[in-house]
CSV table of C-alpha atoms in Angstrom, one decimal:
chain,number,residue,atom,x,y,z
A,1337,LYS,CA,-20.7,163.9,-19.0
A,1338,PHE,CA,-20.6,165.5,-22.4
A,1339,SER,CA,-24.1,165.1,-23.7
A,1340,VAL,CA,-27.7,166.0,-23.2
A,1341,VAL,CA,-30.6,163.7,-24.4
A,1342,HIS,CA,-33.9,165.1,-25.6
A,1343,ARG,CA,-37.2,163.3,-26.2
A,1344,THR,CA,-38.7,164.6,-29.4
A,1345,ARG,CA,-40.6,163.5,-32.6
A,1346,ARG,CA,-39.4,163.0,-36.1
A,1347,ARG,CA,-41.2,165.4,-38.3
A,1348,GLU,CA,-41.7,163.1,-41.3
A,1349,ASP,CA,-43.7,160.5,-39.5
A,1350,GLY,CA,-44.2,161.7,-35.9
A,1351,ARG,CA,-42.1,158.8,-34.5
A,1352,PRO,CA,-41.0,159.5,-30.9
A,1353,VAL,CA,-37.2,159.4,-30.8
A,1354,ALA,CA,-34.2,160.2,-28.5
A,1355,LEU,CA,-32.0,163.0,-29.7
A,1356,LYS,CA,-28.6,162.9,-28.2
A,1357,LYS,CA,-26.4,166.0,-28.5
A,1358,VAL,CA,-22.8,165.5,-27.7
A,1359,GLN,CA,-20.1,168.2,-27.2
A,1360,VAL,CA,-17.1,166.9,-29.2
A,1361,PHE,CA,-14.7,169.8,-28.6
A,1362,GLU,CA,-11.9,167.4,-27.6
A,1363,MET,CA,-12.0,165.5,-30.9
A,1364,GLY,CA,-9.7,166.1,-33.8
A,1365,THR,CA,-10.7,165.9,-37.5
A,1366,SER,CA,-9.6,162.3,-37.9
A,1367,GLU,CA,-11.4,161.3,-34.7
A,1368,ARG,CA,-14.6,163.0,-35.9
A,1369,THR,CA,-14.5,161.1,-39.2
A,1370,GLU,CA,-13.9,157.8,-37.5
A,1371,CYS,CA,-16.7,158.5,-35.0
A,1372,MET,CA,-19.1,159.3,-37.8
A,1373,ASN,CA,-18.1,156.2,-39.7
A,1374,GLU,CA,-18.7,154.0,-36.6
A,1375,ILE,CA,-22.2,155.5,-36.1
A,1376,ARG,CA,-23.0,154.8,-39.7
A,1377,LEU,CA,-21.9,151.2,-39.1
A,1378,LEU,CA,-24.2,151.0,-36.1
A,1379,GLN,CA,-27.1,152.3,-38.4
A,1380,SER,CA,-26.6,149.1,-40.4
A,1381,MET,CA,-27.2,146.8,-37.4
A,1382,THR,CA,-30.7,145.5,-37.1
A,1383,HIS,CA,-31.5,143.4,-34.1
A,1384,PRO,CA,-34.6,143.2,-31.8
A,1385,HIS,CA,-32.5,143.8,-28.7
A,1386,ILE,CA,-30.3,146.7,-30.0
A,1387,ILE,CA,-31.5,150.3,-29.9
A,1388,MET,CA,-31.9,151.4,-33.5
A,1389,TYR,CA,-29.7,154.3,-34.7
A,1390,LEU,CA,-31.7,156.4,-37.1
A,1391,ASP,CA,-29.5,159.4,-38.1
A,1392,CYS,CA,-26.5,161.5,-37.2
A,1393,VAL,CA,-25.0,164.9,-38.1
A,1394,MET,CA,-21.9,166.8,-37.0
A,1395,GLU,CA,-22.1,170.5,-36.9
A,1396,ARG,CA,-19.4,172.7,-35.5
A,1397,ASN,CA,-18.5,171.2,-32.1
A,1398,GLU,CA,-21.7,169.2,-31.6
A,1399,LEU,CA,-22.6,165.7,-32.7
A,1400,THR,CA,-26.3,164.9,-32.8
A,1401,VAL,CA,-27.4,161.3,-32.9
A,1402,VAL,CA,-31.0,160.3,-33.4
A,1403,MET,CA,-32.0,156.9,-31.8
A,1404,GLU,CA,-35.0,154.8,-31.1
A,1405,LEU,CA,-36.7,155.9,-27.9
A,1406,ALA,CA,-37.0,153.5,-25.0
A,1407,GLU,CA,-39.9,154.7,-23.0
A,1408,HIS,CA,-39.5,152.7,-19.8
A,1409,GLY,CA,-36.0,153.8,-18.6
A,1410,ASP,CA,-33.0,151.5,-18.2
A,1411,LEU,CA,-31.8,148.5,-16.1
A,1412,ALA,CA,-29.9,150.8,-13.7
A,1413,GLY,CA,-33.3,152.3,-12.7
A,1414,LEU,CA,-34.9,148.9,-12.5
A,1415,ILE,CA,-32.1,147.6,-10.2
A,1416,ARG,CA,-32.1,150.7,-8.1
A,1417,GLU,CA,-35.8,150.4,-7.5
A,1418,ALA,CA,-35.6,146.7,-6.6
A,1419,ALA,CA,-32.8,147.5,-4.2
A,1420,LEU,CA,-34.8,150.3,-2.5
A,1421,THR,CA,-37.9,148.2,-2.1
A,1422,GLY,CA,-35.9,145.1,-1.0
A,1423,VAL,CA,-37.7,143.0,-3.6
A,1424,ALA,CA,-35.1,141.1,-5.7
A,1425,LEU,CA,-35.8,140.0,-9.3
A,1426,THR,CA,-36.8,136.4,-9.7
A,1427,GLU,CA,-34.3,134.1,-11.5
A,1428,ALA,CA,-36.7,133.9,-14.4
A,1429,ALA,CA,-36.7,137.7,-14.7
A,1430,VAL,CA,-32.9,137.9,-14.4
A,1431,LEU,CA,-32.5,135.3,-17.2
A,1432,ARG,CA,-35.1,136.8,-19.4
A,1433,ASN,CA,-33.3,140.2,-19.3
A,1434,PHE,CA,-29.9,138.7,-19.6
A,1435,THR,CA,-30.7,136.4,-22.5
A,1436,GLN,CA,-31.9,139.3,-24.6
A,1437,ILE,CA,-28.7,141.3,-23.8
A,1438,ALA,CA,-26.4,138.3,-24.5
A,1439,ASP,CA,-28.3,137.7,-27.8
A,1440,ALA,CA,-27.6,141.4,-28.9
A,1441,LEU,CA,-23.9,141.2,-27.9
A,1442,LYS,CA,-23.5,137.9,-29.7
A,1443,TYR,CA,-25.0,139.6,-32.9
A,1444,MET,CA,-22.5,142.5,-32.5
A,1445,HIS,CA,-19.5,140.3,-32.0
A,1446,GLU,CA,-20.4,138.1,-35.0
A,1447,ARG,CA,-20.1,141.3,-37.0
A,1448,ARG,CA,-16.8,142.2,-35.4
A,1449,VAL,CA,-18.3,145.1,-33.5
A,1450,MET,CA,-17.5,145.7,-29.8
A,1451,HIS,CA,-19.8,147.5,-27.4
A,1452,ARG,CA,-17.1,148.8,-25.0
A,1453,ASP,CA,-19.4,150.1,-22.3
A,1454,ILE,CA,-21.8,147.4,-21.2
A,1455,LYS,CA,-23.5,148.4,-17.9
A,1456,PRO,CA,-27.1,148.6,-16.6
A,1457,ALA,CA,-27.4,152.3,-17.6
A,1458,ASN,CA,-26.8,151.3,-21.2
A,1459,VAL,CA,-29.5,148.7,-21.4
A,1460,PHE,CA,-32.9,150.3,-22.1
A,1461,ILE,CA,-36.4,149.0,-21.4
A,1462,THR,CA,-38.8,149.3,-24.3
A,1463,SER,CA,-41.7,147.3,-23.0
A,1464,VAL,CA,-42.6,145.9,-19.6
A,1465,ALA,CA,-44.0,142.5,-18.3
A,1466,PRO,CA,-45.5,140.3,-19.4
A,1467,THR,CA,-43.8,141.0,-22.8
A,1468,SER,CA,-40.8,142.9,-21.4
A,1469,CYS,CA,-38.1,143.8,-23.8
A,1470,VAL,CA,-34.6,145.2,-23.2
A,1471,LYS,CA,-32.2,146.6,-25.8
A,1472,LEU,CA,-28.5,147.5,-25.7
A,1473,GLY,CA,-27.8,151.1,-26.5
A,1474,ASP,CA,-24.9,153.6,-26.5
A,1475,LEU,CA,-22.9,151.3,-28.8
A,1476,GLY,CA,-19.3,151.6,-29.6
A,1477,VAL,CA,-18.7,155.4,-29.7
A,1478,GLY,CA,-18.0,156.2,-26.1
A,1479,ARG,CA,-14.3,155.9,-26.6
A,1480,TYR,CA,-14.2,159.0,-28.7
A,1481,PHE,CA,-15.5,161.2,-25.9
A,1482,SER,CA,-13.1,160.4,-23.0
A,1483,SER,CA,-9.5,161.0,-24.3
A,1484,LYS,CA,-8.9,163.6,-21.6
A,1485,THR,CA,-11.2,162.2,-18.9
A,1486,ASP,CA,-9.6,161.0,-15.7
A,1487,MET,CA,-11.6,157.8,-14.9
A,1488,THR,CA,-10.0,157.5,-11.5
A,1489,HIS,CA,-12.0,160.4,-10.1
A,1490,SER,CA,-15.2,158.3,-9.7
A,1491,THR,CA,-16.1,154.8,-8.5
A,1492,VAL,CA,-19.8,155.3,-9.3
A,1493,GLY,CA,-20.0,154.5,-13.0
A,1494,THR,CA,-18.3,152.5,-15.6
A,1495,PRO,CA,-15.1,151.5,-13.7
A,1496,TYR,CA,-17.1,148.8,-11.9
A,1497,TYR,CA,-17.6,147.1,-15.2
A,1498,MET,CA,-14.1,147.3,-16.5
A,1499,SER,CA,-12.3,144.0,-17.3
A,1500,PRO,CA,-9.0,143.1,-15.6
A,1501,GLU,CA,-7.1,143.6,-18.9
A,1502,CYS,CA,-8.6,147.0,-19.4
A,1503,ILE,CA,-7.7,148.0,-15.8
A,1504,GLN,CA,-4.1,146.7,-16.3
A,1505,ALA,CA,-3.8,148.7,-19.5
A,1506,GLY,CA,-4.4,151.9,-17.6
A,1507,GLY,CA,-8.2,152.3,-17.9
A,1508,GLY,CA,-8.1,154.0,-21.2
A,1509,GLY,CA,-9.4,151.1,-23.3
A,1510,GLY,CA,-6.1,149.6,-24.2
A,1511,GLY,CA,-5.9,145.8,-24.6
A,1512,TYR,CA,-9.7,145.8,-25.2
A,1513,ASP,CA,-11.2,142.9,-27.1
A,1514,PHE,CA,-14.4,141.0,-27.4
A,1515,LYS,CA,-13.8,139.1,-24.1
A,1516,SER,CA,-13.7,142.5,-22.3
A,1517,ASP,CA,-17.3,143.0,-23.3
A,1518,THR,CA,-18.2,139.6,-21.9
A,1519,TRP,CA,-16.6,140.4,-18.6
A,1520,SER,CA,-18.8,143.5,-18.4
A,1521,LEU,CA,-21.7,141.2,-19.3
A,1522,GLY,CA,-20.9,139.0,-16.3
A,1523,CYS,CA,-20.9,142.1,-14.1
A,1524,LEU,CA,-24.3,143.0,-15.4
A,1525,LEU,CA,-25.7,139.5,-14.8
A,1526,TYR,CA,-24.4,139.5,-11.2
A,1527,GLU,CA,-25.9,142.9,-10.6
A,1528,LEU,CA,-29.3,141.8,-11.9
A,1529,ALA,CA,-29.3,139.0,-9.4
A,1530,ALA,CA,-27.6,140.6,-6.4
A,1531,LEU,CA,-28.8,144.2,-7.0
A,1532,ARG,CA,-25.2,145.5,-6.7
A,1533,SER,CA,-21.9,145.3,-8.6
A,1534,PRO,CA,-19.8,142.2,-7.8
A,1535,PHE,CA,-16.9,144.4,-6.9
A,1536,TYR,CA,-18.8,147.0,-4.9
A,1537,ARG,CA,-17.6,148.0,-1.4
A,1538,GLU,CA,-18.6,151.1,0.6
A,1539,LYS,CA,-16.0,153.9,0.3
A,1540,ILE,CA,-13.8,151.8,-2.0
A,1541,ASN,CA,-11.3,153.9,-4.1
A,1542,PHE,CA,-10.3,153.3,-7.6
A,1543,TYR,CA,-7.0,151.6,-6.6
A,1544,LEU,CA,-8.7,149.0,-4.4
A,1545,LEU,CA,-11.5,148.5,-6.9
A,1546,GLY,CA,-8.8,147.7,-9.5
A,1547,LYS,CA,-7.2,145.2,-7.1
A,1548,ARG,CA,-10.5,143.4,-6.6
A,1549,ILE,CA,-11.2,143.3,-10.4
A,1550,THR,CA,-7.7,142.1,-11.4
A,1551,SER,CA,-7.8,139.4,-8.8
A,1552,GLY,CA,-11.4,138.4,-9.7
A,1553,THR,CA,-12.4,138.8,-6.0
A,1554,PHE,CA,-16.2,138.9,-5.5
A,1555,ASP,CA,-18.7,137.5,-3.1
A,1556,PRO,CA,-20.9,134.5,-4.2
A,1557,LEU,CA,-24.4,135.4,-5.3
A,1558,PRO,CA,-27.0,135.4,-2.4
A,1559,GLY,CA,-29.0,132.3,-1.8
A,1560,GLY,CA,-32.0,131.3,-3.9
A,1561,PHE,CA,-30.3,131.1,-7.3
A,1562,SER,CA,-29.7,127.9,-9.2
A,1563,ALA,CA,-26.3,126.3,-9.8
A,1564,GLN,CA,-26.7,127.0,-13.5
A,1565,LEU,CA,-26.9,130.8,-12.9
A,1566,ARG,CA,-24.0,130.7,-10.6
A,1567,GLU,CA,-21.9,128.8,-13.1
A,1568,LEU,CA,-22.9,131.3,-15.8
A,1569,VAL,CA,-21.6,134.2,-13.7
A,1570,ASP,CA,-18.4,132.4,-12.9
A,1571,SER,CA,-17.8,131.6,-16.6
A,1572,LEU,CA,-18.0,135.3,-17.5
A,1573,LEU,CA,-16.0,136.7,-14.5
A,1574,ARG,CA,-12.8,134.8,-15.2
A,1575,VAL,CA,-9.6,136.8,-15.1
A,1576,ASP,CA,-8.0,134.4,-17.6
A,1577,VAL,CA,-9.3,135.8,-20.9
A,1578,ALA,CA,-8.8,132.5,-22.7
A,1579,ALA,CA,-11.0,130.7,-20.1
A,1580,ARG,CA,-13.7,133.4,-20.2
A,1581,ALA,CA,-17.0,132.6,-21.9
A,1582,SER,CA,-17.8,134.3,-25.2
A,1583,ALA,CA,-21.1,136.1,-25.9
A,1584,ALA,CA,-22.3,133.1,-27.9
A,1585,ASP,CA,-21.4,130.8,-25.0
A,1586,ALA,CA,-23.2,133.1,-22.5
A,1587,TYR,CA,-26.3,133.2,-24.7
A,1588,GLU,CA,-26.5,129.4,-25.1
A,1589,ARG,CA,-26.0,128.8,-21.3
A,1590,ALA,CA,-28.6,131.4,-20.5
A,1591,VAL,CA,-31.1,129.8,-22.8
A,1592,ALA,CA,-30.4,126.4,-21.3
A,1593,ALA,CA,-30.7,127.8,-17.7
A,1594,ALA,CA,-34.0,129.5,-18.6
A,1595,GLY,CA,-35.3,126.2,-20.0
């Protein structure tokens, strides 16, 4: 909503990069400082399934972040294409993608860093089959750009992946902790398998969406998937935070399910 992303090359070595320019007119001085500090923290994170943050600069009312380029789009595009063609992903493909994402989130949580906005559009594809690789991107800084944004105006994007505790706190990120990330991870896993959000309904409004999320009401996965995969989804989409799987648990279960 507030940004434009350019594909370009870094002059010093010709490396292709993504250059994200974000309008930060809403942010005060302290928010800007905190945001820059968080991006610098992200620059210190090195993991094969996390988009690499290379540089950042704040000038006037514009933040520019330089990131590793993912040349094959994102999981939202992959899911959309599969839904349009009517060809679902195999369980092996679902687990391959999910295991890489869970591994990245486990790494972040071990370093006490939350993602805060896990969804298919924030998982980027850097290589395709037979050696497909996905990477988590847009880490951690989204909260700084939505202080005046009314999230109830749309049911198309992020609200589908909000945890029950986040919905109950008013949708502004209050009450957010590591298990909120794993709820969103469960939504992503379900969508990889079913090609739609677990809480999607045609013409649903934000209020009814919130009711479905806070009650944990969703349809079972379609046929053809193993009991292990179904149990993994159920372990992540638990309204009771204490009973919800952690990122480490999800990674271990996904590895076991994938054999």
